[in-house]
Every structure is written in structure tokens, then in C-alpha cells.
mmCIF file of C-alpha atoms in Angstrom:
data_model
loop_
_atom_site.group_PDB
_atom_site.id
_atom_site.type_symbol
_atom_site.label_atom_id
_atom_site.label_comp_id
_atom_site.label_asym_id
_atom_site.label_seq_id
_atom_site.Cartn_x
_atom_site.Cartn_y
_atom_site.Cartn_z
ATOM 1 C CA MET A 1070 0.059 -0.004 0.021
ATOM 2 C CA LEU A 1071 1.412 3.354 -0.832
ATOM 3 C CA ILE A 1072 1.073 6.581 1.534
ATOM 4 C CA ASN A 1073 0.953 9.746 0.004
ATOM 5 C CA ALA A 1074 3.673 11.785 2.101
ATOM 6 C CA GLY A 1075 1.928 14.997 0.405
ATOM 7 C CA LEU A 1076 -1.307 14.346 1.943
ATOM 8 C CA ALA A 1077 -0.014 13.194 5.151
ATOM 9 C CA HIS A 1078 2.012 16.074 5.514
ATOM 10 C CA LEU A 1079 -0.991 18.441 5.239
ATOM 11 C CA SER A 1080 -3.023 16.352 7.515
ATOM 12 C CA ASP A 1081 -0.421 17.318 9.959
ATOM 13 C CA THR A 1082 0.041 20.762 9.277
ATOM 14 C CA LEU A 1083 -3.771 20.740 9.601
ATOM 15 C CA PHE A 1084 -3.679 19.032 12.911
ATOM 16 C CA THR A 1085 -1.405 21.842 14.193
ATOM 17 C CA THR A 1086 -3.543 24.432 12.869
ATOM 18 C CA ALA A 1087 -6.280 23.365 14.818
ATOM 19 C CA ILE A 1088 -4.262 23.160 18.172
ATOM 20 C CA ALA A 1089 -3.620 27.117 17.337
ATOM 21 C CA ILE A 1090 -7.161 27.788 16.649
ATOM 22 C CA TYR A 1091 -8.259 26.181 19.571
ATOM 23 C CA SER A 1092 -5.600 28.230 21.500
ATOM 24 C CA LEU A 1093 -7.187 31.036 21.020
ATOM 25 C CA ALA A 1094 -10.524 29.961 21.414
ATOM 26 C CA LEU A 1095 -9.575 28.932 24.282
ATOM 27 C CA VAL A 1096 -8.536 32.589 25.342
ATOM 28 C CA SER A 1097 -11.673 33.807 24.217
ATOM 29 C CA TYR A 1098 -13.141 31.186 26.430
ATOM 30 C CA CYS A 1099 -11.465 32.659 29.267
ATOM 31 C CA GLY A 1100 -12.011 36.328 28.215
ATOM 32 C CA GLU A 1101 -15.728 35.405 28.350
ATOM 33 C CA TYR A 1102 -15.744 34.183 31.784
ATOM 34 C CA ALA A 1103 -13.188 36.344 33.158
ATOM 35 C CA PHE A 1104 -15.430 39.784 32.094
ATOM 36 C CA GLY A 1105 -18.375 37.996 34.500
ATOM 37 C CA ARG A 1106 -21.160 39.885 32.880
ATOM 38 C CA LYS A 1107 -22.261 37.761 30.182
ATOM 39 C CA GLY A 1108 -25.781 38.878 29.693
ATOM 40 C CA ARG A 1109 -27.787 35.509 28.275
ATOM 41 C CA VAL A 1110 -25.038 32.996 28.061
ATOM 42 C CA ALA A 1111 -24.510 33.078 32.280
ATOM 43 C CA ARG A 1112 -28.500 33.226 33.384
ATOM 44 C CA THR A 1113 -27.637 29.663 34.968
ATOM 45 C CA SER A 1114 -24.637 30.976 36.927
ATOM 46 C CA VAL A 1115 -25.646 32.210 40.722
ATOM 47 C CA VAL A 1116 -23.002 34.420 42.797
ATOM 48 C CA GLN A 1117 -24.184 34.922 46.145
ATOM 49 C CA SER A 1118 -22.191 36.443 49.140
ATOM 50 C CA PRO A 1119 -22.945 34.127 52.801
ATOM 51 C CA VAL A 1120 -25.148 37.273 53.598
ATOM 52 C CA GLN A 1121 -27.179 36.920 50.614
ATOM 53 C CA ILE A 1122 -27.790 33.106 51.559
ATOM 54 C CA MET A 1123 -28.536 33.501 55.059
ATOM 55 C CA VAL A 1124 -30.364 36.999 55.171
ATOM 56 C CA GLY A 1125 -33.478 37.587 53.235
ATOM 57 C CA VAL A 1126 -36.990 39.109 53.005
ATOM 58 C CA GLY A 1127 -39.154 36.167 54.127
ATOM 59 C CA GLY A 1128 -36.332 33.715 55.018
ATOM 60 C CA PRO A 1129 -33.148 32.664 53.139
ATOM 61 C CA PRO A 1130 -33.538 33.524 49.298
ATOM 62 C CA THR A 1131 -33.578 30.650 46.865
ATOM 63 C CA VAL A 1132 -31.394 29.761 43.601
ATOM 64 C CA ARG A 1133 -34.356 31.853 41.645
ATOM 65 C CA ASP A 1134 -34.372 34.983 43.864
ATOM 66 C CA ALA A 1135 -30.525 35.210 43.586
ATOM 67 C CA ALA A 1136 -29.522 37.842 40.492
ATOM 68 C CA PRO A 1137 -27.405 36.050 37.457
ATOM 69 C CA ALA A 1138 -23.857 36.541 37.229
ATOM 70 C CA GLY A 1139 -24.888 38.413 33.955
ATOM 71 C CA GLN A 1140 -26.497 41.020 36.581
ATOM 72 C CA GLN A 1141 -23.524 41.153 38.916
ATOM 73 C CA ALA A 1142 -20.518 43.506 38.645
ATOM 74 C CA GLY A 1143 -17.645 42.499 36.815
ATOM 75 C CA PRO A 1144 -14.679 43.745 35.890
ATOM 76 C CA PRO A 1145 -14.234 46.697 33.801
ATOM 77 C CA GLY A 1146 -14.291 46.196 29.934
ATOM 78 C CA PRO A 1147 -11.346 47.795 27.994
ATOM 79 C CA ALA A 1148 -11.367 51.555 27.801
ATOM 80 C CA GLY A 1149 -14.615 51.496 30.165
ATOM 81 C CA GLY A 1150 -16.724 49.666 27.852
ATOM 82 C CA ASP A 1151 -19.947 47.599 28.812
ATOM 83 C CA PRO A 1152 -17.966 44.264 30.337
ATOM 84 C CA ALA A 1153 -21.477 42.256 29.341
ATOM 85 C CA ALA A 1154 -21.067 43.703 25.629
ATOM 86 C CA VAL A 1155 -17.217 42.590 25.699
ATOM 87 C CA ALA A 1156 -18.052 39.290 26.900
ATOM 88 C CA ARG A 1157 -20.034 38.714 24.457
ATOM 89 C CA ARG A 1158 -17.596 39.477 21.911
ATOM 90 C CA PHE A 1159 -15.333 37.384 23.576
ATOM 91 C CA GLY A 1160 -18.204 34.539 23.195
ATOM 92 C CA ARG A 1161 -19.097 34.777 20.066
ATOM 93 C CA LEU A 1162 -15.342 34.746 18.571
ATOM 94 C CA ALA A 1163 -14.817 31.837 21.093
ATOM 95 C CA LEU A 1164 -17.420 30.123 19.121
ATOM 96 C CA ALA A 1165 -16.189 30.887 15.879
ATOM 97 C CA LEU A 1166 -12.747 29.941 16.480
ATOM 98 C CA THR A 1167 -14.034 26.332 17.734
ATOM 99 C CA VAL A 1168 -15.717 25.795 14.959
ATOM 100 C CA LEU A 1169 -12.997 26.873 12.973
ATOM 101 C CA GLY A 1170 -10.944 25.194 14.037
ATOM 102 C CA ALA A 1171 -13.347 21.874 14.217
ATOM 103 C CA LEU A 1172 -13.533 22.051 10.904
ATOM 104 C CA SER A 1173 -9.434 22.250 10.537
ATOM 105 C CA HIS A 1174 -9.437 18.927 13.046
ATOM 106 C CA LEU A 1175 -11.812 17.186 10.819
ATOM 107 C CA GLY A 1176 -10.070 17.892 7.642
ATOM 108 C CA SER A 1177 -6.943 16.882 9.692
ATOM 109 C CA VAL A 1178 -8.595 13.539 10.139
ATOM 110 C CA ALA A 1179 -10.162 12.978 6.957
ATOM 111 C CA ILE A 1180 -7.290 13.901 4.740
ATOM 112 C CA ARG A 1181 -4.895 10.890 6.888
ATOM 113 C CA GLY A 1182 -7.334 8.598 6.339
ATOM 114 C CA ILE A 1183 -7.042 9.531 2.656
ATOM 115 C CA ALA A 1184 -2.940 9.683 2.750
ATOM 116 C CA VAL A 1185 -3.132 5.933 4.099
ATOM 117 C CA ASP A 1186 -6.316 4.825 2.543
ATOM 118 C CA ARG A 1187 -8.072 3.597 5.609
ATOM 119 C CA VAL A 1188 -9.908 4.783 8.194
ATOM 120 C CA PRO A 1189 -7.681 6.816 10.197
ATOM 121 C CA TRP A 1190 -7.617 5.252 13.753
ATOM 122 C CA GLY A 1191 -5.448 2.320 13.467
ATOM 123 C CA ASN A 1192 -2.574 3.675 16.438
ATOM 124 C CA MET A 1193 -3.067 6.048 19.289
ATOM 125 C CA TYR A 1194 -1.923 9.226 17.557
ATOM 126 C CA GLU A 1195 -4.803 8.531 15.218
ATOM 127 C CA PHE A 1196 -7.493 7.601 17.681
ATOM 128 C CA SER A 1197 -6.521 10.689 19.789
ATOM 129 C CA ALA A 1198 -6.791 13.102 17.312
ATOM 130 C CA ALA A 1199 -10.300 11.698 16.473
ATOM 131 C CA ALA A 1200 -11.771 11.449 20.175
ATOM 132 C CA GLY A 1201 -10.671 15.138 20.703
ATOM 133 C CA LEU A 1202 -12.394 16.040 17.207
ATOM 134 C CA VAL A 1203 -15.407 14.015 19.041
ATOM 135 C CA ALA A 1204 -15.538 15.951 22.347
ATOM 136 C CA VAL A 1205 -15.287 18.988 20.915
ATOM 137 C CA VAL A 1206 -18.319 18.412 18.578
ATOM 138 C CA VAL A 1207 -20.420 17.196 21.601
ATOM 139 C CA PHE A 1208 -19.638 20.471 23.263
ATOM 140 C CA LEU A 1209 -20.958 22.533 20.121
ATOM 141 C CA VAL A 1210 -24.212 20.800 20.073
ATOM 142 C CA VAL A 1211 -24.431 20.784 23.772
ATOM 143 C CA VAL A 1212 -24.267 25.126 23.105
ATOM 144 C CA ILE A 1213 -26.667 24.546 20.336
ATOM 145 C CA ARG A 1214 -29.204 22.956 23.339
ATOM 146 C CA GLN A 1215 -28.262 25.050 25.513
ATOM 147 C CA PRO A 1216 -26.470 28.259 24.930
ATOM 148 C CA GLN A 1217 -26.039 29.375 28.495
ATOM 149 C CA VAL A 1218 -23.363 27.642 29.109
ATOM 150 C CA ARG A 1219 -20.831 28.482 26.117
ATOM 151 C CA TYR A 1220 -18.301 29.628 28.022
ATOM 152 C CA LEU A 1221 -17.398 26.616 29.411
ATOM 153 C CA GLY A 1222 -16.175 25.937 26.131
ATOM 154 C CA MET A 1223 -12.772 27.329 28.345
ATOM 155 C CA PHE A 1224 -12.918 24.031 30.358
ATOM 156 C CA VAL A 1225 -13.620 21.830 27.741
ATOM 157 C CA MET A 1226 -10.538 23.216 25.591
ATOM 158 C CA LEU A 1227 -8.227 22.250 27.866
ATOM 159 C CA PRO A 1228 -8.300 18.604 28.217
ATOM 160 C CA VAL A 1229 -8.986 18.371 24.416
ATOM 161 C CA LEU A 1230 -5.451 20.607 23.887
ATOM 162 C CA LEU A 1231 -3.681 18.193 26.508
ATOM 163 C CA LEU A 1232 -4.698 15.557 24.498
ATOM 164 C CA MET A 1233 -4.061 16.926 21.097
ATOM 165 C CA PHE A 1234 -0.811 17.963 22.518
ATOM 166 C CA LEU A 1235 0.311 14.276 23.568
ATOM 167 C CA ALA A 1236 -1.106 12.944 20.199
ATOM 168 C CA GLY A 1237 1.097 15.263 18.227
ATOM 169 C CA THR A 1238 3.977 14.749 20.362
ATOM 170 C CA VAL A 1239 4.439 11.612 22.819
ATOM 171 C CA LEU A 1240 1.719 9.162 20.838
ATOM 172 C CA TYR A 1241 2.630 10.899 17.093
ATOM 173 C CA ALA A 1242 2.948 8.142 14.134
ATOM 174 C CA LYS A 1243 3.929 8.784 10.618
ATOM 175 C CA ALA A 1244 1.038 7.568 8.448
ATOM 176 C CA ALA A 1245 1.742 4.468 7.722
ATOM 177 C CA PRO A 1246 -0.182 1.076 6.750
ATOM 178 C CA LEU A 1247 -1.985 -0.888 9.174
ATOM 179 C CA VAL A 1248 -0.703 -4.116 10.849
ATOM 180 C CA PRO A 1249 -2.118 -7.204 9.672
ATOM 181 C CA ALA A 1250 -3.979 -7.987 12.553
ATOM 182 C CA LEU A 1251 -5.929 -5.074 12.215
ATOM 183 C CA ARG A 1252 -6.897 -5.113 8.637
ATOM 184 C CA SER A 1253 -10.782 -5.718 9.039
ATOM 185 C CA TYR A 1254 -13.651 -4.152 8.315
ATOM 186 C CA TRP A 1255 -14.572 -4.542 12.004
ATOM 187 C CA LEU A 1256 -11.941 -1.650 12.814
ATOM 188 C CA ALA A 1257 -14.416 0.984 11.067
ATOM 189 C CA ILE A 1258 -17.066 -0.774 13.419
ATOM 190 C CA HIS A 1259 -15.127 -1.257 16.591
ATOM 191 C CA VAL A 1260 -13.105 1.331 17.290
ATOM 192 C CA THR A 1261 -14.987 4.344 15.583
ATOM 193 C CA ALA A 1262 -17.721 3.420 18.604
ATOM 194 C CA ALA A 1263 -14.781 3.624 20.807
ATOM 195 C CA ILE A 1264 -13.853 6.451 19.772
ATOM 196 C CA MET A 1265 -17.355 8.103 19.880
ATOM 197 C CA ALA A 1266 -17.576 6.947 23.330
ATOM 198 C CA THR A 1267 -14.538 8.178 24.591
ATOM 199 C CA GLY A 1268 -15.149 11.650 23.273
ATOM 200 C CA ILE A 1269 -18.511 11.930 24.897
ATOM 201 C CA PHE A 1270 -17.266 10.391 28.107
ATOM 202 C CA MET A 1271 -14.976 13.496 27.795
ATOM 203 C CA VAL A 1272 -17.261 16.208 27.932
ATOM 204 C CA SER A 1273 -19.159 14.081 30.232
ATOM 205 C CA PHE A 1274 -16.177 14.240 32.829
ATOM 206 C CA VAL A 1275 -15.659 18.148 32.541
ATOM 207 C CA ALA A 1276 -19.137 18.561 33.154
ATOM 208 C CA THR A 1277 -19.339 15.986 36.252
ATOM 209 C CA VAL A 1278 -15.476 18.197 37.910
ATOM 210 C CA LEU A 1279 -17.563 21.487 37.110
ATOM 211 C CA TYR A 1280 -20.929 19.913 39.230
ATOM 212 C CA LEU A 1281 -18.747 18.890 42.558
ATOM 213 C CA VAL A 1282 -16.669 22.563 42.523
ATOM 214 C CA ARG A 1283 -20.063 24.131 41.870
ATOM 215 C CA GLU A 1284 -21.980 21.975 44.639
ATOM 216 C CA ARG A 1285 -19.062 22.651 46.894
ATOM 217 C CA TYR A 1286 -19.723 26.452 46.492
ATOM 218 C CA ASP A 1287 -23.021 26.238 47.397
ATOM 219 C CA ALA A 1288 -22.298 24.163 50.170
ATOM 220 C CA VAL A 1289 -19.800 26.336 51.802
ATOM 221 C CA LEU A 1290 -21.907 29.329 51.252
ATOM 222 C CA ALA A 1291 -24.933 27.356 52.558
ATOM 223 C CA ALA A 1292 -23.096 27.081 55.575
ATOM 224 C CA GLY A 1293 -22.175 30.382 56.397
ATOM 225 C CA GLY A 1294 -18.593 30.221 55.195
ATOM 226 C CA SER A 1295 -16.059 32.521 53.142
ATOM 227 C CA VAL A 1296 -15.165 30.534 49.793
ATOM 228 C CA SER A 1297 -11.180 31.693 49.515
ATOM 229 C CA ARG A 1298 -9.598 28.292 48.147
ATOM 230 C CA PHE A 1299 -9.261 27.588 44.373
ATOM 231 C CA PRO A 1300 -11.076 25.560 42.684
ATOM 232 C CA THR A 1301 -14.066 26.404 44.981
ATOM 233 C CA THR A 1302 -13.564 29.877 43.987
ATOM 234 C CA LEU A 1303 -14.826 29.116 40.190
ATOM 235 C CA GLY A 1304 -17.852 27.907 41.380
ATOM 236 C CA ALA A 1305 -19.110 31.653 41.323
ATOM 237 C CA ARG A 1306 -19.448 31.831 37.608
ATOM 238 C CA LEU A 1307 -20.737 28.591 36.837
ATOM 239 C CA PRO A 1308 -23.916 27.373 35.778
ATOM 240 C CA GLU A 1309 -26.406 25.974 38.642
ATOM 241 C CA ALA A 1310 -25.620 22.548 39.862
ATOM 242 C CA GLY A 1311 -28.430 21.031 38.232
ATOM 243 C CA VAL A 1312 -27.487 22.320 34.505
ATOM 244 C CA LEU A 1313 -23.794 20.704 35.122
ATOM 245 C CA ASP A 1314 -25.608 17.483 36.718
ATOM 246 C CA GLN A 1315 -27.986 17.198 33.799
ATOM 247 C CA ILE A 1316 -25.550 17.949 30.897
ATOM 248 C CA ALA A 1317 -23.198 15.187 32.693
ATOM 249 C CA TYR A 1318 -25.759 12.196 32.884
ATOM 250 C CA ARG A 1319 -27.181 13.548 29.458
ATOM 251 C CA THR A 1320 -24.146 12.785 27.881
ATOM 252 C CA VAL A 1321 -23.421 9.225 29.654
ATOM 253 C CA ALA A 1322 -26.790 8.203 28.939
ATOM 254 C CA PHE A 1323 -26.111 8.919 25.282
ATOM 255 C CA GLY A 1324 -22.744 7.393 25.447
ATOM 256 C CA PHE A 1325 -23.164 4.124 27.692
ATOM 257 C CA PRO A 1326 -24.950 2.448 24.452
ATOM 258 C CA VAL A 1327 -22.210 3.440 22.102
ATOM 259 C CA TRP A 1328 -19.476 2.099 24.470
ATOM 260 C CA THR A 1329 -21.745 -0.936 25.177
ATOM 261 C CA PHE A 1330 -21.443 -1.398 21.136
ATOM 262 C CA ALA A 1331 -17.987 -0.658 21.133
ATOM 263 C CA ILE A 1332 -17.740 -3.699 23.576
ATOM 264 C CA ALA A 1333 -19.817 -6.087 21.410
ATOM 265 C CA ALA A 1334 -18.485 -5.409 18.108
ATOM 266 C CA GLY A 1335 -15.189 -6.235 20.087
ATOM 267 C CA ALA A 1336 -16.102 -9.492 21.378
ATOM 268 C CA ILE A 1337 -17.318 -10.552 17.539
ATOM 269 C CA TRP A 1338 -13.975 -9.256 15.992
ATOM 270 C CA ALA A 1339 -12.093 -11.183 18.985
ATOM 271 C CA GLU A 1340 -13.838 -14.625 17.619
ATOM 272 C CA ALA A 1341 -13.365 -13.671 13.527
ATOM 273 C CA ALA A 1342 -9.222 -13.068 14.670
ATOM 274 C CA TRP A 1343 -8.669 -15.060 17.626
ATOM 275 C CA GLY A 1344 -11.421 -17.613 17.599
ATOM 276 C CA ARG A 1345 -12.972 -16.947 21.073
ATOM 277 C CA TYR A 1346 -15.631 -13.831 22.111
ATOM 278 C CA TRP A 1347 -13.649 -12.913 25.223
ATOM 279 C CA GLY A 1348 -10.277 -14.175 26.446
ATOM 280 C CA TRP A 1349 -9.563 -11.593 29.368
ATOM 281 C CA ASP A 1350 -6.906 -9.871 27.998
ATOM 282 C CA PRO A 1351 -6.131 -6.320 29.800
ATOM 283 C CA LYS A 1352 -7.652 -4.079 27.296
ATOM 284 C CA GLU A 1353 -11.093 -6.691 27.236
ATOM 285 C CA THR A 1354 -10.864 -6.544 30.775
ATOM 286 C CA TRP A 1355 -10.694 -2.540 31.565
ATOM 287 C CA SER A 1356 -13.212 -1.948 28.606
ATOM 288 C CA PHE A 1357 -15.539 -4.332 31.007
ATOM 289 C CA ILE A 1358 -14.235 -2.654 34.143
ATOM 290 C CA ALA A 1359 -15.491 1.048 32.752
ATOM 291 C CA TRP A 1360 -18.639 -0.513 31.320
ATOM 292 C CA VAL A 1361 -19.624 -1.693 34.817
ATOM 293 C CA ILE A 1362 -18.830 1.908 36.413
ATOM 294 C CA TYR A 1363 -20.562 3.665 34.271
ATOM 295 C CA ALA A 1364 -23.811 1.345 34.503
ATOM 296 C CA ALA A 1365 -23.401 1.931 38.258
ATOM 297 C CA TYR A 1366 -23.354 5.442 37.565
ATOM 298 C CA LEU A 1367 -26.624 5.288 35.330
ATOM 299 C CA HIS A 1368 -28.406 3.034 38.367
ATOM 300 C CA ALA A 1369 -27.011 5.446 40.933
ATOM 301 C CA ARG A 1370 -28.948 8.252 39.280
ATOM 302 C CA ALA A 1371 -32.224 6.131 39.229
ATOM 303 C CA THR A 1372 -31.340 5.617 42.998
ATOM 304 C CA ALA A 1373 -32.797 7.945 45.233
ATOM 305 C CA GLY A 1374 -29.944 7.367 48.096
ATOM 306 C CA TRP A 1375 -27.027 7.591 45.155
ATOM 307 C CA LYS A 1376 -27.933 11.023 43.306
ATOM 308 C CA GLY A 1377 -25.925 14.103 43.757
ATOM 309 C CA VAL A 1378 -22.128 14.138 44.319
ATOM 310 C CA ARG A 1379 -21.873 10.645 45.462
ATOM 311 C CA ALA A 1380 -22.865 9.515 41.783
ATOM 312 C CA ALA A 1381 -20.763 11.895 40.331
ATOM 313 C CA ARG A 1382 -17.713 10.660 42.203
ATOM 314 C CA VAL A 1383 -18.904 7.339 40.491
ATOM 315 C CA ASN A 1384 -18.532 9.081 36.630
ATOM 316 C CA LEU A 1385 -15.053 10.171 37.543
ATOM 317 C CA LEU A 1386 -14.465 6.836 38.457
ATOM 318 C CA GLY A 1387 -15.378 5.736 35.427
ATOM 319 C CA PHE A 1388 -13.457 8.047 32.849
ATOM 320 C CA SER A 1389 -10.362 7.369 35.309
ATOM 321 C CA ALA A 1390 -10.774 3.711 33.936
ATOM 322 C CA MET A 1391 -11.245 4.886 30.274
ATOM 323 C CA ILE A 1392 -7.844 7.091 30.515
ATOM 324 C CA PHE A 1393 -5.983 3.909 32.120
ATOM 325 C CA ASN A 1394 -7.622 1.546 29.841
ATOM 326 C CA PHE A 1395 -6.365 4.122 27.108
ATOM 327 C CA PHE A 1396 -2.582 4.985 28.435
ATOM 328 C CA VAL A 1397 -1.723 2.640 30.569
ATOM 329 C CA VAL A 1398 -3.206 -0.893 29.084
ATOM 330 C CA ASN A 1399 -1.899 0.282 25.744
ATOM 331 C CA ILE A 1400 1.657 1.570 26.924
ATOM 332 C CA VAL A 1401 2.663 -0.395 29.821
ATOM 333 C CA ILE A 1402 0.528 -3.484 29.993
ATOM 334 C CA ALA A 1403 1.475 -5.906 26.851
ATOM 335 C CA GLY A 1404 -1.755 -8.086 25.641
ATOM 336 C CA LEU A 1405 -3.584 -9.405 22.203
ATOM 337 C CA HIS A 1406 -4.355 -5.551 21.771
ATOM 338 C CA SER A 1407 -0.954 -3.985 21.793
ATOM 339 C CA TYR A 1408 -1.194 -1.816 18.660
ATOM 340 C CA ALA A 1409 -0.719 1.723 20.036
ATOM 341 C CA GLY A 1410 1.826 2.272 16.884
ATOM 342 C CA LEU A 1411 4.363 3.437 19.091
ATOM 343 C CA SER A 1412 8.600 3.312 18.566
#
């Protein structure tokens, strides 16, 4: 199989370009977050002092009684401009850059596939690139459905950029044909589903971390304390805990069937390649462990005693298992699934 070196180089260039554009988007999201007065994109954020929570007419005010962050005084805008207007401009620029970066990212992945004449996820570099793209697309879908959480893109871009940086450095592999064991149509089925699930779970992970921060922030204020420690201080400008919890839950609920299909497709491929559906190979074992944890999370959400923070911790444990399965199992532990593509 001939490799088109020119297209492979173009793919790498677009990948680097996507990283640069995402970095600019991250800066713009930070600008929207920093100015604080975000108009309609911050209607779900609540900023209250302990006095506001503990004292009020007719009893302690609820979340609905509090003024949204869009009405809170923020740092002055450039040249004394309206902070809300400045924040909106930052937000729109960030979203436009995210879309532009996603298009460059998509072009990189697609051209890589054309250059090698196969699906472009045959090693850890290609898998990481595709999973990062899925995470960005999922975030854009969330923003379309819930525009008020747009400025949370700064928290989504951070892990995406980290993953892409690792992909372009530590995990990078030159364009090359597939190893014989991967030359199967099941690669396009099994690995595609795994990539989609990984990207979806990444967004859920970010939402869950932010949910725990917001919950801690609310708990400290409700107890009459003063929030002064990072990262709890971030809770002042985050959406309500319920909004973040809903994003985390819905993304897992969407990603779990995809991950289930990925495992089932992998078992069918294993029977065709190795003559057995399941052999407790390290990759199979940790894929199943992650599946069990996410199943436990969804079950916990349906159980009254395990909602909220405890269920969120289960979600974090599930993504930790996914990360362990991807990095440690692929790189450190030898098994039948040792196709990392690393030299």
C-alpha cells in the first residue's frame, strides 16, 4: 500500500493548525468568563455572598431569588466598555474559533485517512486525534441546545488541547499501513464506536468536575462560610449545579450505549480473529471495568440514595478507568491489543 506523503504532511499541518485555533478559542472563552457579565449566556450562574444566602425578606433566598451572574458587577471592560458587551464579543469569537478549529481538525483526520487509504484510527495518535474531535463536536451540540453554558468551553478546551498535544508529541506516529491484525472491516466499526464513546465521556467528565466544584461552592455559602480556596472559587461563575449535573448525566446516557456497542463489536471481531469472543485480555478487562462503572453510575442516578455528589464521583471513576485503559494498558501492559503504534 502506497502512502501519499504530501497528503500526510497536509494532515499534520491541519492538526497543528487546529491546535493553534483551539488555543485562541480557549483564550477567548477565558475572556468571556473573566469579564463575568455575560448577559444571556450566564443566566444559570449564581453569585451570592454568605449574607445574601442567610439574610432575606421572608426567609433565605433560593437560587431563583439570586441575581444571575449576568447582572453582577464584573471587571471593567477595555477602555471602560460595558463588560457584558465585551464578554459577548469574546464568547462569539470563541465559538467561531471553535467551529473553525473543528473544521481544521476534521480536515486533518479525513486527509490522514485518504493519505493512508484506510480509516484514520489505526494507532494511538489517530485515535486521540479523532476522540478530541468528537469531544469538541459534542460540546458544540451542547451549546446549541443550551447556549447559556457557552463560556464553559474553556474547561472543555483544556483537556482537548492536552490530548492533542500528547497526540502530536508523545503518541505521534507517521502515516503508515495498518498492521496485519487490524486489516478488518471491524476496525471501522469497533474502533469508531470506541472513539465516539471516549469523546462523549470526556465532555461528561468535564461537566462532572464542574458540578462538584459548584456543589462545594454552594455548600460553603449555605454553611455561612467564605469561599477563598481554588478551585471552589470558580463556582461563583459556574452554572447552577443542576444544569451541570444534567449535562453530565445526559452525555453519559448517550455515550453508554455507544460504548456497549463498541465492546460487543470488539467481542465479535475477537471471535473472528482469535477464535474466541472473550479472553480477559487486559484491554478487554479494563473496557469491561469501565462499562460496569458507567452502568453503576446510570443505576445510581435512578436510585434515590445515590444521586448528586456520590453519583458524580462514580462518573469520575468511570472516566479514570477509560484513561487507564487508553494510556496504561496500551503503553505499559502487553496484550493482544498492543497496537499503540509507538516506536
